[in-house]
């Protein structure tokens, strides 16, 4: 979508993205996509793109982006398939 030009629009877009990043939104999004009989990998790819869009494109104030950076980094780790391999390599079950 287009970047809002009004102050109100910028605040609304930023608040929406912050709410996504700081809640369980992406977990439910993954579940909803999976419920539509899509594969887990497809769901994770969608969610990873959404996380990036929310953080980089929808947060329009640097201070808020800084506040959300820890959540962004954590979410990227959780939903990144290669991070699962790194976390579980060497683990014995």
CSV table of N, CA, C and O in Angstrom, one decimal:
chain,number,residue,atom,x,y,z
A,1,UNK,N,0.8,-1.2,0.0
A,1,UNK,CA,0.0,0.0,0.0
A,1,UNK,C,0.9,1.2,0.0
A,1,UNK,O,2.1,1.2,0.0
A,2,UNK,N,0.2,2.3,0.0
A,2,UNK,CA,0.8,3.6,0.0
A,2,UNK,C,1.2,4.1,1.4
A,2,UNK,O,0.4,3.8,2.3
A,3,UNK,N,2.2,4.8,1.5
A,3,UNK,CA,2.6,5.4,2.8
A,3,UNK,C,1.7,6.6,3.1
A,3,UNK,O,1.5,7.4,2.2
A,4,UNK,N,1.1,6.6,4.2
A,4,UNK,CA,0.2,7.7,4.6
A,4,UNK,C,1.0,9.0,4.6
A,4,UNK,O,2.2,9.1,5.0
A,5,UNK,N,0.3,10.1,4.3
A,5,UNK,CA,0.9,11.4,4.3
A,5,UNK,C,0.5,12.2,5.5
A,5,UNK,O,1.2,13.1,6.0
A,6,UNK,N,-0.7,12.0,6.1
A,6,UNK,CA,-1.2,12.7,7.2
A,6,UNK,C,-0.5,12.2,8.5
A,6,UNK,O,-0.2,11.0,8.6
A,7,UNK,N,-0.5,13.0,9.5
A,7,UNK,CA,0.1,12.6,10.8
A,7,UNK,C,-0.8,11.5,11.4
A,7,UNK,O,-0.3,10.5,11.9
A,8,UNK,N,-2.1,11.6,11.2
A,8,UNK,CA,-3.0,10.6,11.8
A,8,UNK,C,-2.8,9.3,11.1
A,8,UNK,O,-2.8,8.2,11.7
A,9,UNK,N,-2.6,9.3,9.8
A,9,UNK,CA,-2.4,8.1,9.0
A,9,UNK,C,-1.1,7.4,9.4
A,9,UNK,O,-1.0,6.2,9.5
A,10,UNK,N,-0.1,8.2,9.6
A,10,UNK,CA,1.2,7.7,10.0
A,10,UNK,C,1.2,7.1,11.4
A,10,UNK,O,1.7,6.0,11.6
A,11,UNK,N,0.5,7.7,12.3
A,11,UNK,CA,0.3,7.2,13.6
A,11,UNK,C,-0.5,5.9,13.6
A,11,UNK,O,-0.1,4.9,14.3
A,12,UNK,N,-1.6,5.8,12.8
A,12,UNK,CA,-2.4,4.6,12.7
A,12,UNK,C,-1.6,3.4,12.1
A,12,UNK,O,-1.6,2.3,12.6
A,13,UNK,N,-0.8,3.7,11.0
A,13,UNK,CA,0.0,2.6,10.4
A,13,UNK,C,1.0,2.1,11.4
A,13,UNK,O,1.3,0.9,11.5
A,14,UNK,N,1.7,3.0,12.1
A,14,UNK,CA,2.7,2.7,13.1
A,14,UNK,C,2.1,1.9,14.2
A,14,UNK,O,2.7,0.8,14.6
A,15,UNK,N,1.0,2.3,14.7
A,15,UNK,CA,0.3,1.6,15.8
A,15,UNK,C,-0.1,0.2,15.4
A,15,UNK,O,0.1,-0.8,16.2
A,16,UNK,N,-0.6,0.0,14.2
A,16,UNK,CA,-1.0,-1.3,13.7
A,16,UNK,C,0.2,-2.2,13.6
A,16,UNK,O,0.2,-3.3,14.1
A,17,UNK,N,1.3,-1.7,13.1
A,17,UNK,CA,2.5,-2.5,13.0
A,17,UNK,C,3.1,-2.9,14.3
A,17,UNK,O,3.5,-4.0,14.6
A,18,UNK,N,3.1,-1.9,15.2
A,18,UNK,CA,3.6,-2.2,16.6
A,18,UNK,C,2.8,-3.2,17.3
A,18,UNK,O,3.3,-4.1,18.0
A,19,UNK,N,1.4,-3.1,17.1
A,19,UNK,CA,0.6,-4.1,17.8
A,19,UNK,C,0.8,-5.5,17.2
A,19,UNK,O,0.8,-6.5,18.0
A,20,UNK,N,1.1,-5.6,15.9
A,20,UNK,CA,1.5,-6.9,15.4
A,20,UNK,C,2.8,-7.4,16.0
A,20,UNK,O,2.9,-8.6,16.3
A,21,UNK,N,3.8,-6.6,16.0
A,21,UNK,CA,5.1,-7.0,16.5
A,21,UNK,C,5.1,-7.4,17.9
A,21,UNK,O,5.9,-8.2,18.3
A,22,UNK,N,4.3,-6.8,18.7
A,22,UNK,CA,4.4,-7.0,20.2
A,22,UNK,C,3.3,-7.8,20.7
A,22,UNK,O,3.0,-7.9,21.9
A,23,UNK,N,2.6,-8.5,19.8
A,23,UNK,CA,1.5,-9.4,20.3
A,23,UNK,C,1.7,-10.8,19.7
A,23,UNK,O,2.7,-11.1,19.0
A,24,UNK,N,0.7,-11.7,19.8
A,24,UNK,CA,0.8,-13.0,19.2
A,24,UNK,C,0.1,-13.0,17.8
A,24,UNK,O,-0.2,-14.1,17.3
A,25,UNK,N,0.1,-11.9,17.1
A,25,UNK,CA,-0.5,-11.8,15.8
A,25,UNK,C,0.0,-12.8,14.8
A,25,UNK,O,-0.7,-13.4,14.1
A,26,UNK,N,1.4,-12.9,14.7
A,26,UNK,CA,2.0,-13.7,13.7
A,26,UNK,C,1.7,-15.2,14.0
A,26,UNK,O,1.7,-16.0,13.1
A,27,UNK,N,1.6,-15.6,15.2
A,27,UNK,CA,1.3,-17.0,15.6
A,27,UNK,C,-0.1,-17.3,15.0
A,27,UNK,O,-0.3,-18.3,14.4
A,28,UNK,N,-1.1,-16.4,15.3
A,28,UNK,CA,-2.4,-16.6,14.8
A,28,UNK,C,-2.5,-16.6,13.3
A,28,UNK,O,-3.2,-17.3,12.6
A,29,UNK,N,-1.7,-15.7,12.7
A,29,UNK,CA,-1.6,-15.6,11.2
A,29,UNK,C,-1.1,-16.9,10.6
A,29,UNK,O,-1.7,-17.4,9.6
A,30,UNK,N,-0.1,-17.5,11.2
A,30,UNK,CA,0.4,-18.8,10.8
A,30,UNK,C,-0.6,-19.9,10.9
A,30,UNK,O,-0.8,-20.7,10.0
A,31,UNK,N,-1.4,-19.9,12.0
A,31,UNK,CA,-2.4,-20.9,12.2
A,31,UNK,C,-3.5,-20.7,11.2
A,31,UNK,O,-4.0,-21.7,10.6
A,32,UNK,N,-3.9,-19.4,10.9
A,32,UNK,CA,-5.0,-19.2,10.0
A,32,UNK,C,-4.6,-19.6,8.6
A,32,UNK,O,-5.4,-20.2,7.9
A,33,UNK,N,-3.4,-19.4,8.2
A,33,UNK,CA,-2.9,-19.8,6.9
A,33,UNK,C,-2.9,-21.3,6.8
A,33,UNK,O,-3.3,-21.9,5.8
A,34,UNK,N,-2.4,-21.9,7.9
A,34,UNK,CA,-2.4,-23.4,7.9
A,34,UNK,C,-3.8,-24.0,7.9
A,34,UNK,O,-4.0,-25.1,7.3
A,35,UNK,N,-4.7,-23.3,8.5
A,35,UNK,CA,-6.1,-23.8,8.5
A,35,UNK,C,-6.7,-23.8,7.1
A,35,UNK,O,-7.6,-24.6,6.8
A,36,UNK,N,-6.2,-23.0,6.2
A,36,UNK,CA,-6.6,-22.9,4.8
A,36,UNK,C,-5.9,-24.0,4.0
A,36,UNK,O,-5.9,-24.0,2.8
A,37,UNK,N,-5.4,-25.0,4.7
A,37,UNK,CA,-4.7,-26.1,4.0
A,37,UNK,C,-3.4,-25.7,3.3
A,37,UNK,O,-3.1,-26.4,2.3
A,38,UNK,N,-2.8,-24.7,3.7
A,38,UNK,CA,-1.5,-24.3,3.1
A,38,UNK,C,-0.5,-25.0,4.0
A,38,UNK,O,-0.7,-25.3,5.2
A,39,UNK,N,0.7,-25.2,3.5
A,39,UNK,CA,1.8,-25.9,4.3
A,39,UNK,C,2.4,-24.9,5.3
A,39,UNK,O,2.3,-23.7,5.2
A,40,UNK,N,3.0,-25.5,6.3
A,40,UNK,CA,3.7,-24.7,7.3
A,40,UNK,C,4.8,-23.8,6.7
A,40,UNK,O,4.9,-22.7,7.1
A,41,UNK,N,5.5,-24.3,5.8
A,41,UNK,CA,6.6,-23.5,5.2
A,41,UNK,C,6.0,-22.3,4.4
A,41,UNK,O,6.6,-21.2,4.5
A,42,UNK,N,4.9,-22.5,3.7
A,42,UNK,CA,4.3,-21.4,3.0
A,42,UNK,C,3.8,-20.4,4.0
A,42,UNK,O,3.9,-19.2,3.8
A,43,UNK,N,3.2,-20.8,5.1
A,43,UNK,CA,2.7,-19.9,6.1
A,43,UNK,C,3.9,-19.1,6.7
A,43,UNK,O,3.8,-17.9,6.9
A,44,UNK,N,5.0,-19.8,7.0
A,44,UNK,CA,6.1,-19.1,7.6
A,44,UNK,C,6.7,-18.1,6.6
A,44,UNK,O,7.1,-17.0,7.0
A,45,UNK,N,6.8,-18.4,5.3
A,45,UNK,CA,7.3,-17.5,4.4
A,45,UNK,C,6.4,-16.2,4.3
A,45,UNK,O,6.9,-15.1,4.2
A,46,UNK,N,5.1,-16.4,4.3
A,46,UNK,CA,4.2,-15.3,4.3
A,46,UNK,C,4.4,-14.4,5.6
A,46,UNK,O,4.5,-13.2,5.5
A,47,UNK,N,4.5,-15.1,6.7
A,47,UNK,CA,4.7,-14.4,8.0
A,47,UNK,C,6.0,-13.6,8.0
A,47,UNK,O,6.1,-12.5,8.5
A,48,UNK,N,7.1,-14.2,7.5
A,48,UNK,CA,8.4,-13.5,7.5
A,48,UNK,C,8.3,-12.3,6.6
A,48,UNK,O,8.8,-11.2,7.0
A,49,UNK,N,7.6,-12.3,5.5
A,49,UNK,CA,7.4,-11.1,4.7
A,49,UNK,C,6.6,-10.1,5.4
A,49,UNK,O,6.9,-8.9,5.3
A,50,UNK,N,5.6,-10.5,6.1
A,50,UNK,CA,4.7,-9.6,6.8
A,50,UNK,C,5.5,-8.9,8.0
A,50,UNK,O,5.3,-7.7,8.2
A,51,UNK,N,6.3,-9.7,8.7
A,51,UNK,CA,7.1,-9.1,9.7
A,51,UNK,C,8.0,-8.0,9.2
A,51,UNK,O,8.1,-6.9,9.7
A,52,UNK,N,8.6,-8.3,8.0
A,52,UNK,CA,9.5,-7.3,7.4
A,52,UNK,C,8.7,-6.1,7.0
A,52,UNK,O,9.2,-4.9,7.2
A,53,UNK,N,7.6,-6.3,6.3
A,53,UNK,CA,6.7,-5.1,5.9
A,53,UNK,C,6.3,-4.3,7.1
A,53,UNK,O,6.4,-3.0,7.1
A,54,UNK,N,5.9,-4.9,8.2
A,54,UNK,CA,5.4,-4.2,9.3
A,54,UNK,C,6.6,-3.4,9.9
A,54,UNK,O,6.4,-2.2,10.2
A,55,UNK,N,7.7,-4.0,10.1
A,55,UNK,CA,8.9,-3.3,10.7
A,55,UNK,C,9.5,-2.2,9.8
A,55,UNK,O,9.7,-1.1,10.3
A,56,UNK,N,9.7,-2.5,8.6
A,56,UNK,CA,10.4,-1.6,7.7
A,56,UNK,C,9.5,-0.6,7.0
A,56,UNK,O,9.9,0.5,6.7
A,57,UNK,N,8.3,-1.0,6.7
A,57,UNK,CA,7.4,-0.1,5.9
A,57,UNK,C,6.3,0.6,6.6
A,57,UNK,O,5.9,1.7,6.2
A,58,UNK,N,5.8,0.0,7.7
A,58,UNK,CA,4.6,0.5,8.3
A,58,UNK,C,5.0,1.4,9.6
A,58,UNK,O,4.2,2.2,10.0
A,59,UNK,N,6.1,1.1,10.2
A,59,UNK,CA,6.5,1.9,11.3
A,59,UNK,C,7.2,3.1,10.7
A,59,UNK,O,8.3,3.0,10.1
A,60,UNK,N,6.6,4.3,10.9
A,60,UNK,CA,7.0,5.5,10.3
A,60,UNK,C,7.7,6.5,11.2
A,60,UNK,O,8.0,7.6,10.8
A,61,UNK,N,8.0,6.0,12.4
A,61,UNK,CA,8.7,6.9,13.4
A,61,UNK,C,9.9,6.1,14.0
A,61,UNK,O,9.8,4.9,14.4
A,62,UNK,N,11.1,6.7,13.8
A,62,UNK,CA,12.4,5.9,14.2
A,62,UNK,C,12.3,5.5,15.7
A,62,UNK,O,12.8,4.4,16.0
A,63,UNK,N,11.8,6.3,16.6
A,63,UNK,CA,11.8,6.0,18.0
A,63,UNK,C,10.9,4.7,18.2
A,63,UNK,O,11.3,3.8,19.0
A,64,UNK,N,9.8,4.6,17.6
A,64,UNK,CA,9.0,3.4,17.7
A,64,UNK,C,9.7,2.2,17.1
A,64,UNK,O,9.6,1.1,17.6
A,65,UNK,N,10.3,2.4,16.0
A,65,UNK,CA,11.1,1.3,15.3
A,65,UNK,C,12.1,0.8,16.3
A,65,UNK,O,12.3,-0.4,16.4
A,66,UNK,N,12.8,1.7,17.0
A,66,UNK,CA,13.8,1.3,17.9
A,66,UNK,C,13.2,0.5,19.1
A,66,UNK,O,13.8,-0.5,19.5
A,67,UNK,N,12.0,0.9,19.5
A,67,UNK,CA,11.3,0.2,20.6
A,67,UNK,C,11.0,-1.3,20.2
A,67,UNK,O,10.9,-2.1,21.0
A,68,UNK,N,10.7,-1.4,18.9
A,68,UNK,CA,10.2,-2.7,18.4
A,68,UNK,C,11.3,-3.6,17.9
A,68,UNK,O,11.1,-4.8,17.5
A,69,UNK,N,12.5,-3.2,17.9
A,69,UNK,CA,13.7,-3.9,17.2
A,69,UNK,C,13.9,-5.3,17.9
A,69,UNK,O,14.1,-6.3,17.2
A,70,UNK,N,13.8,-5.3,19.2
A,70,UNK,CA,14.0,-6.6,19.9
A,70,UNK,C,12.9,-7.6,19.5
A,70,UNK,O,13.2,-8.8,19.3
A,71,UNK,N,11.7,-7.2,19.4
A,71,UNK,CA,10.6,-8.1,18.9
A,71,UNK,C,10.8,-8.5,17.5
A,71,UNK,O,10.6,-9.7,17.2
A,72,UNK,N,11.2,-7.6,16.6
A,72,UNK,CA,11.5,-7.9,15.2
A,72,UNK,C,12.5,-9.0,15.1
A,72,UNK,O,12.3,-10.0,14.4
A,73,UNK,N,13.6,-8.8,15.8
A,73,UNK,CA,14.7,-9.8,15.8
A,73,UNK,C,14.3,-11.1,16.3
A,73,UNK,O,14.6,-12.2,15.7
A,74,UNK,N,13.6,-11.1,17.4
A,74,UNK,CA,13.1,-12.4,18.0
A,74,UNK,C,12.1,-13.1,17.0
A,74,UNK,O,12.2,-14.3,16.8
A,75,UNK,N,11.2,-12.4,16.4
A,75,UNK,CA,10.3,-13.0,15.5
A,75,UNK,C,11.0,-13.5,14.2
A,75,UNK,O,10.6,-14.6,13.7
A,76,UNK,N,11.9,-12.8,13.7
A,76,UNK,CA,12.7,-13.3,12.6
A,76,UNK,C,13.4,-14.6,12.9
A,76,UNK,O,13.4,-15.5,12.1
A,77,UNK,N,13.9,-14.7,14.1
A,77,UNK,CA,14.5,-16.0,14.5
A,77,UNK,C,13.5,-17.1,14.6
A,77,UNK,O,13.8,-18.2,14.2
A,78,UNK,N,12.4,-16.8,15.2
A,78,UNK,CA,11.4,-17.9,15.5
A,78,UNK,C,10.8,-18.4,14.1
A,78,UNK,O,10.7,-19.6,14.0
A,79,UNK,N,10.6,-17.5,13.2
A,79,UNK,CA,9.9,-17.9,11.9
A,79,UNK,C,10.9,-18.3,10.8
A,79,UNK,O,10.5,-18.7,9.8
A,80,UNK,N,12.2,-18.1,11.0
A,80,UNK,CA,13.2,-18.4,10.0
A,80,UNK,C,13.6,-19.8,10.0
A,80,UNK,O,14.1,-20.3,11.0
A,81,UNK,N,13.3,-20.6,8.9
A,81,UNK,CA,13.6,-22.0,8.9
A,81,UNK,C,15.0,-22.4,9.2
A,81,UNK,O,15.3,-23.4,9.9
A,82,UNK,N,16.0,-21.6,8.7
A,82,UNK,CA,17.4,-21.9,9.0
A,82,UNK,C,17.7,-21.8,10.4
A,82,UNK,O,18.6,-22.4,10.9
A,83,UNK,N,17.1,-20.9,11.2
A,83,UNK,CA,17.4,-20.8,12.6
A,83,UNK,C,17.0,-22.0,13.4
A,83,UNK,O,17.6,-22.4,14.3
A,84,UNK,N,15.9,-22.7,12.9
A,84,UNK,CA,15.5,-23.9,13.6
A,84,UNK,C,16.6,-25.0,13.4
A,84,UNK,O,16.9,-25.7,14.4
A,85,UNK,N,17.2,-25.1,12.2
A,85,UNK,CA,18.3,-26.0,12.0
A,85,UNK,C,19.4,-25.7,12.9
A,85,UNK,O,20.0,-26.6,13.5
A,86,UNK,N,19.8,-24.5,13.0
A,86,UNK,CA,20.9,-24.1,13.9
A,86,UNK,C,20.6,-24.4,15.3
A,86,UNK,O,21.5,-24.8,16.1
A,87,UNK,N,19.4,-24.1,15.8
A,87,UNK,CA,19.1,-24.3,17.2
A,87,UNK,C,19.0,-25.8,17.5
A,87,UNK,O,19.3,-26.2,18.7
A,88,UNK,N,18.6,-26.6,16.6
A,88,UNK,CA,18.5,-28.1,16.9
A,88,UNK,C,19.7,-28.9,16.5
A,88,UNK,O,19.7,-30.1,16.9
A,89,UNK,N,20.6,-28.3,15.8
A,89,UNK,CA,21.8,-29.2,15.4
A,89,UNK,C,22.6,-29.5,16.7
A,89,UNK,O,22.8,-28.7,17.6
A,90,UNK,N,22.9,-30.8,16.8
A,90,UNK,CA,23.6,-31.3,17.9
A,90,UNK,C,22.8,-31.7,19.1
A,90,UNK,O,23.3,-32.2,20.1
A,91,UNK,N,21.4,-31.4,19.0
A,91,UNK,CA,20.6,-31.8,20.0
A,91,UNK,C,20.2,-33.3,19.9
A,91,UNK,O,20.1,-33.8,18.8
A,92,UNK,N,20.2,-34.0,21.0
A,92,UNK,CA,19.8,-35.4,21.0
A,92,UNK,C,18.4,-35.5,21.6
A,92,UNK,O,18.2,-35.0,22.7
A,93,UNK,N,17.6,-36.3,21.0
A,93,UNK,CA,16.2,-36.5,21.5
A,93,UNK,C,16.1,-38.0,21.9
A,93,UNK,O,16.6,-38.9,21.4
